Every structure is written in structure tokens, then in C-alpha cells.
PDB file of C-alpha atoms in Angstrom:
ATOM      1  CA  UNK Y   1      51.833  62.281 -86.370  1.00 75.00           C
ATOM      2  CA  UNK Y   2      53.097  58.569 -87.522  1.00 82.00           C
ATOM      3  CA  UNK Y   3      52.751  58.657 -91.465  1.00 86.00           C
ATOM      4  CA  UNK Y   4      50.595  55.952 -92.723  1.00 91.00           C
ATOM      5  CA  UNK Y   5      49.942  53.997 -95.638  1.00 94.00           C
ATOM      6  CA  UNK Y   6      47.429  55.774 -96.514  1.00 94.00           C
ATOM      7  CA  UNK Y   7      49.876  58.979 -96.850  1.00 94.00           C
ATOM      8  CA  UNK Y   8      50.772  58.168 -99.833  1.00 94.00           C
ATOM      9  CA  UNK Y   9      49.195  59.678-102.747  1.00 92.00           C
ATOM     10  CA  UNK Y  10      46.471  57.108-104.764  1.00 92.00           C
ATOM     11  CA  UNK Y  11      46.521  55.178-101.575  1.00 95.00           C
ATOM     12  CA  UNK Y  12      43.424  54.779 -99.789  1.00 95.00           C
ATOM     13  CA  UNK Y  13      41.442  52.502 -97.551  1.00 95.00           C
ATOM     14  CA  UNK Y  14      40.961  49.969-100.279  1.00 95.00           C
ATOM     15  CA  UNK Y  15      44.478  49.651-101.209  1.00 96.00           C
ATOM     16  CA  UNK Y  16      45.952  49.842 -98.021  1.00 95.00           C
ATOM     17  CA  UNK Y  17      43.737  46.810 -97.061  1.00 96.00           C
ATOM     18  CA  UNK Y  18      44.903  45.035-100.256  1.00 96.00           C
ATOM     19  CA  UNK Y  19      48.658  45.826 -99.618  1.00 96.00           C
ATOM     20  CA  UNK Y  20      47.932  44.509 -95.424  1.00 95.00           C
ATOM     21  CA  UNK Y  21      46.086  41.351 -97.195  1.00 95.00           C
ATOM     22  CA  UNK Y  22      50.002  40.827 -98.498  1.00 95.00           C
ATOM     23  CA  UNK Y  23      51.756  41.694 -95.124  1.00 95.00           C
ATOM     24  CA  UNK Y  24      52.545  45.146 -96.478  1.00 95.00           C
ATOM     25  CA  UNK Y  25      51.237  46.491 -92.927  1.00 93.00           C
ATOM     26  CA  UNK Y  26      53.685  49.245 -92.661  1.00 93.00           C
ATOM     27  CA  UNK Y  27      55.663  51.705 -94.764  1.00 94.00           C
ATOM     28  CA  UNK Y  28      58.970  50.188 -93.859  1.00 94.00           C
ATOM     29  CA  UNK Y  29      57.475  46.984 -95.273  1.00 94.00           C
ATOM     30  CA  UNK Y  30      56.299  48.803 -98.313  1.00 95.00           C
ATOM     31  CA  UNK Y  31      59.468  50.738 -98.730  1.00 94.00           C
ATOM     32  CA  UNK Y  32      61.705  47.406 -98.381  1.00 95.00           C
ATOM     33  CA  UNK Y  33      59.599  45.130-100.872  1.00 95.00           C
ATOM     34  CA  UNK Y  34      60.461  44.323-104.125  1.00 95.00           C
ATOM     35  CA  UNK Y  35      58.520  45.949-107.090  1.00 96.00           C
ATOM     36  CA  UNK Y  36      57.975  42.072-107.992  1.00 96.00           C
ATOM     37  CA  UNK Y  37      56.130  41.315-104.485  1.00 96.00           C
ATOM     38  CA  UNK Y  38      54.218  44.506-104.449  1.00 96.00           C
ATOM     39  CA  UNK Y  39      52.752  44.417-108.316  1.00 96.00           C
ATOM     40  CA  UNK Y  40      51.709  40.615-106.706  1.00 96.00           C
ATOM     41  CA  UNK Y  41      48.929  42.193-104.801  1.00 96.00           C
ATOM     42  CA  UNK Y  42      45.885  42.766-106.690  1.00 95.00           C
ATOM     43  CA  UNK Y  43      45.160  46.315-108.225  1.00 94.00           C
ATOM     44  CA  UNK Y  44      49.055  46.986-108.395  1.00 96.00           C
ATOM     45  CA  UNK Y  45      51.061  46.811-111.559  1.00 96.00           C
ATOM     46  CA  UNK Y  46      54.855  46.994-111.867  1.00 96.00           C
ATOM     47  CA  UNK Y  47      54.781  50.769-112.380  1.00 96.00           C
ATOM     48  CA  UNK Y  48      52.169  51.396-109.822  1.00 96.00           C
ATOM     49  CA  UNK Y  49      54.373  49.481-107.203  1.00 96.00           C
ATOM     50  CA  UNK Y  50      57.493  51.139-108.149  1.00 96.00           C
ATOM     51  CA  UNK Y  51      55.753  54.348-107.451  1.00 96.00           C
ATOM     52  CA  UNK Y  52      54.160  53.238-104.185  1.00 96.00           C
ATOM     53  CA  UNK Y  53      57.514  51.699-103.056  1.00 95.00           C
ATOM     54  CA  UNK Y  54      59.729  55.058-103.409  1.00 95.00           C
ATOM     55  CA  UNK Y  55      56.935  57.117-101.715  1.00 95.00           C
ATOM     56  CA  UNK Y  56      56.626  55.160 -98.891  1.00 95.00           C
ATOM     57  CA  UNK Y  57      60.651  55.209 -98.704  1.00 94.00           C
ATOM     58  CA  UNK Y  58      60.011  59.185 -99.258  1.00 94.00           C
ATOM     59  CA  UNK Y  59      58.030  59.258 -96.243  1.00 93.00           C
ATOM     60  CA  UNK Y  60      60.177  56.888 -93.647  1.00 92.00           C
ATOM     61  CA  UNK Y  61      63.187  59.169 -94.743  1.00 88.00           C
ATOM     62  CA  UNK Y  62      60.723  62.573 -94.341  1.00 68.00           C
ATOM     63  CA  UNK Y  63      61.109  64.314 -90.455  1.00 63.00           C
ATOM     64  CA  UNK Y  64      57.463  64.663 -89.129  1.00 57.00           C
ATOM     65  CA  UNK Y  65      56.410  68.279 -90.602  1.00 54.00           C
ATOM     66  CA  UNK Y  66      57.534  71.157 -88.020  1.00 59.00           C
ATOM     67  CA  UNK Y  67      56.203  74.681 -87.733  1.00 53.00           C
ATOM     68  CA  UNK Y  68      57.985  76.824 -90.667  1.00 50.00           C
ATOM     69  CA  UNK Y  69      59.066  80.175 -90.764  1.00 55.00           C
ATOM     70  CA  UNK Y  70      55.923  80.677 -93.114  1.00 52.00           C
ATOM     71  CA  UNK Y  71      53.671  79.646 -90.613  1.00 47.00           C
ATOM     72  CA  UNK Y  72      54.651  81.784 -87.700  1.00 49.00           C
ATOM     73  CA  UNK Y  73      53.995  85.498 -89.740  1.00 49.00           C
ATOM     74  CA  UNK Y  74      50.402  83.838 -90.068  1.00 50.00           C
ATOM     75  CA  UNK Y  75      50.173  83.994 -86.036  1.00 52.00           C
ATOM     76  CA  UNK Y  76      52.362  87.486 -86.298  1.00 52.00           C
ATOM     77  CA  UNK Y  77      49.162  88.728 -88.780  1.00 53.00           C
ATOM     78  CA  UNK Y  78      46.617  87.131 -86.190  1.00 54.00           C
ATOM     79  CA  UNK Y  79      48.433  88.700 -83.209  1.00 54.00           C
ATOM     80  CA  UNK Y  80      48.781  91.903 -85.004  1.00 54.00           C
ATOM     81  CA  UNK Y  81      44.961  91.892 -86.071  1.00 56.00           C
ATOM     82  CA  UNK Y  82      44.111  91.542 -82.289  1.00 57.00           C
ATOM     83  CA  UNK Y  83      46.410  94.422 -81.021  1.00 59.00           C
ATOM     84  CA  UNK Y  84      44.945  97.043 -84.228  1.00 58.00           C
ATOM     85  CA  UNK Y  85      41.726  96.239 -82.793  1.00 59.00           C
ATOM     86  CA  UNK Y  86      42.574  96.781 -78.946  1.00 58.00           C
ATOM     87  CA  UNK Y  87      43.999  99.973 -80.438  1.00 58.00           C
ATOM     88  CA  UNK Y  88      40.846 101.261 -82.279  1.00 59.00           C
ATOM     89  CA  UNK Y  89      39.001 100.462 -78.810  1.00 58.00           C
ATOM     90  CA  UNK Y  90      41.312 102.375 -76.985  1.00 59.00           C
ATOM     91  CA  UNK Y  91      41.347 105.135 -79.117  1.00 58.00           C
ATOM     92  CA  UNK Y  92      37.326 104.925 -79.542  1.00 57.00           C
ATOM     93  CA  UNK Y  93      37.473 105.081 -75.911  1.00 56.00           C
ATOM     94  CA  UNK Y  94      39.885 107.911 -75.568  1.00 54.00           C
ATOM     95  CA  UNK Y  95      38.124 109.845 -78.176  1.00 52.00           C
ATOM     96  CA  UNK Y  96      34.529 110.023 -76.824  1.00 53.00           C
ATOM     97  CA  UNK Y  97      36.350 111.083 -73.170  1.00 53.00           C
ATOM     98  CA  UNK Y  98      37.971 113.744 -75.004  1.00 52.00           C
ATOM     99  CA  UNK Y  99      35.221 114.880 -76.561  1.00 53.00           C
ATOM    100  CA  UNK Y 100      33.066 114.639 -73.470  1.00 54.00           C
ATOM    101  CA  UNK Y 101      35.452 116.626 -71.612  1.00 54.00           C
ATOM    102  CA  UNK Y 102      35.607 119.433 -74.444  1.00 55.00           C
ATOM    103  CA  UNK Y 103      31.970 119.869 -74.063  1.00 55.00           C
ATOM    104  CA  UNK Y 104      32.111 120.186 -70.403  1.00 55.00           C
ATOM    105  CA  UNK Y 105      34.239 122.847 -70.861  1.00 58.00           C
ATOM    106  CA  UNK Y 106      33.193 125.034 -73.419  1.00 54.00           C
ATOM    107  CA  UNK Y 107      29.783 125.159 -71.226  1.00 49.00           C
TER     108      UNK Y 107
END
């Protein structure tokens, strides 16, 4: 997904509105603004805008997130959970034949 505006941390509806109000629309408009044309828009001081202009460049320079080597051992430990169950039916199943066909044959 297309990071927003609104990705950025202590930016929400509100603020992003207030920043479009200004023709800060986009993050590569955020990111390439001055700290002097940002802290113009209402609600933004100097420091605020320095911090909202380096995370929006933090997020134009971020790769969209990708699956991570620590999420695939959480689908390995999902998989897994499936296939010990499947096995504790199978052996459930194998038992109680077994056992069936012990009695049959002590009779």
C-alpha cells in the first residue's frame, strides 16, 4: 500500500487536511517543503514541521513493507499446528481400530 500523510506519526485527519489546505497534498510535497512553509500552516511550529518534513522523506525513501523472515515461522507454527492435529486424529483413529481389533481377538 501507497503511504499516506496520515502515516506519519501525530498526523491525522485534522492535520492532514490543514497541511492539503497549504498544497501539502502529498508526501513528496511534504518531504520537499521548507520547514519555513510548513510551520506556515496552522497547528505546525518550526520543530513540529521539521519533524513532519524528515518523516515524510523517511517514508518516500522506505520500500513498501515485504513479508520478513519473522513472519514466515508464524505460518511454519500455523502449518505445524494443523499437521500435530491431523496427527492426533490419525493416531485417535488408528488407536480405537487397534483396540477394536484386539478385542475381536482375544474373544
Amino acid at each position: 500500500m501507497k503511504p499516506a500523510i496520515t502515516d506519519i506519526s501525530g498526523i491525522g485527519p485534522a492535520a492532514a487536511a490543514a497541511l492539503s489546505e497549504q498544497g501539502f497534498d502529498s508526501l513528496k510535497a511534504l518531504a520537499t517543503a521548507s520547514v519555513e512553509q510548513v510551520s506556515a500552516v496552522p497547528g505546525f511550529s518550526a520543530a513540529r514541521a521539521q519533524k513532519v518534513i524528515a518523516a515524510a522523506a523517511e517514508l518516500l525513501a522506505t520500500p513498501p513493507a515485504e513479508p520478513t523472515a519473522t513472519d514466515e515461522p508464524e505460518k511454519g507454527r500455523k502449518d505445524k499446528k494443523k499437521k500435530d492435529k491431523k496427527k492426533k486424529d490419525k493416531k485417535g483413529k488408528k488407536g480405537k481400530k487397534g483396540k477394536k481389533g484386539k478385542g475381536k481377538n482375544k474373544k
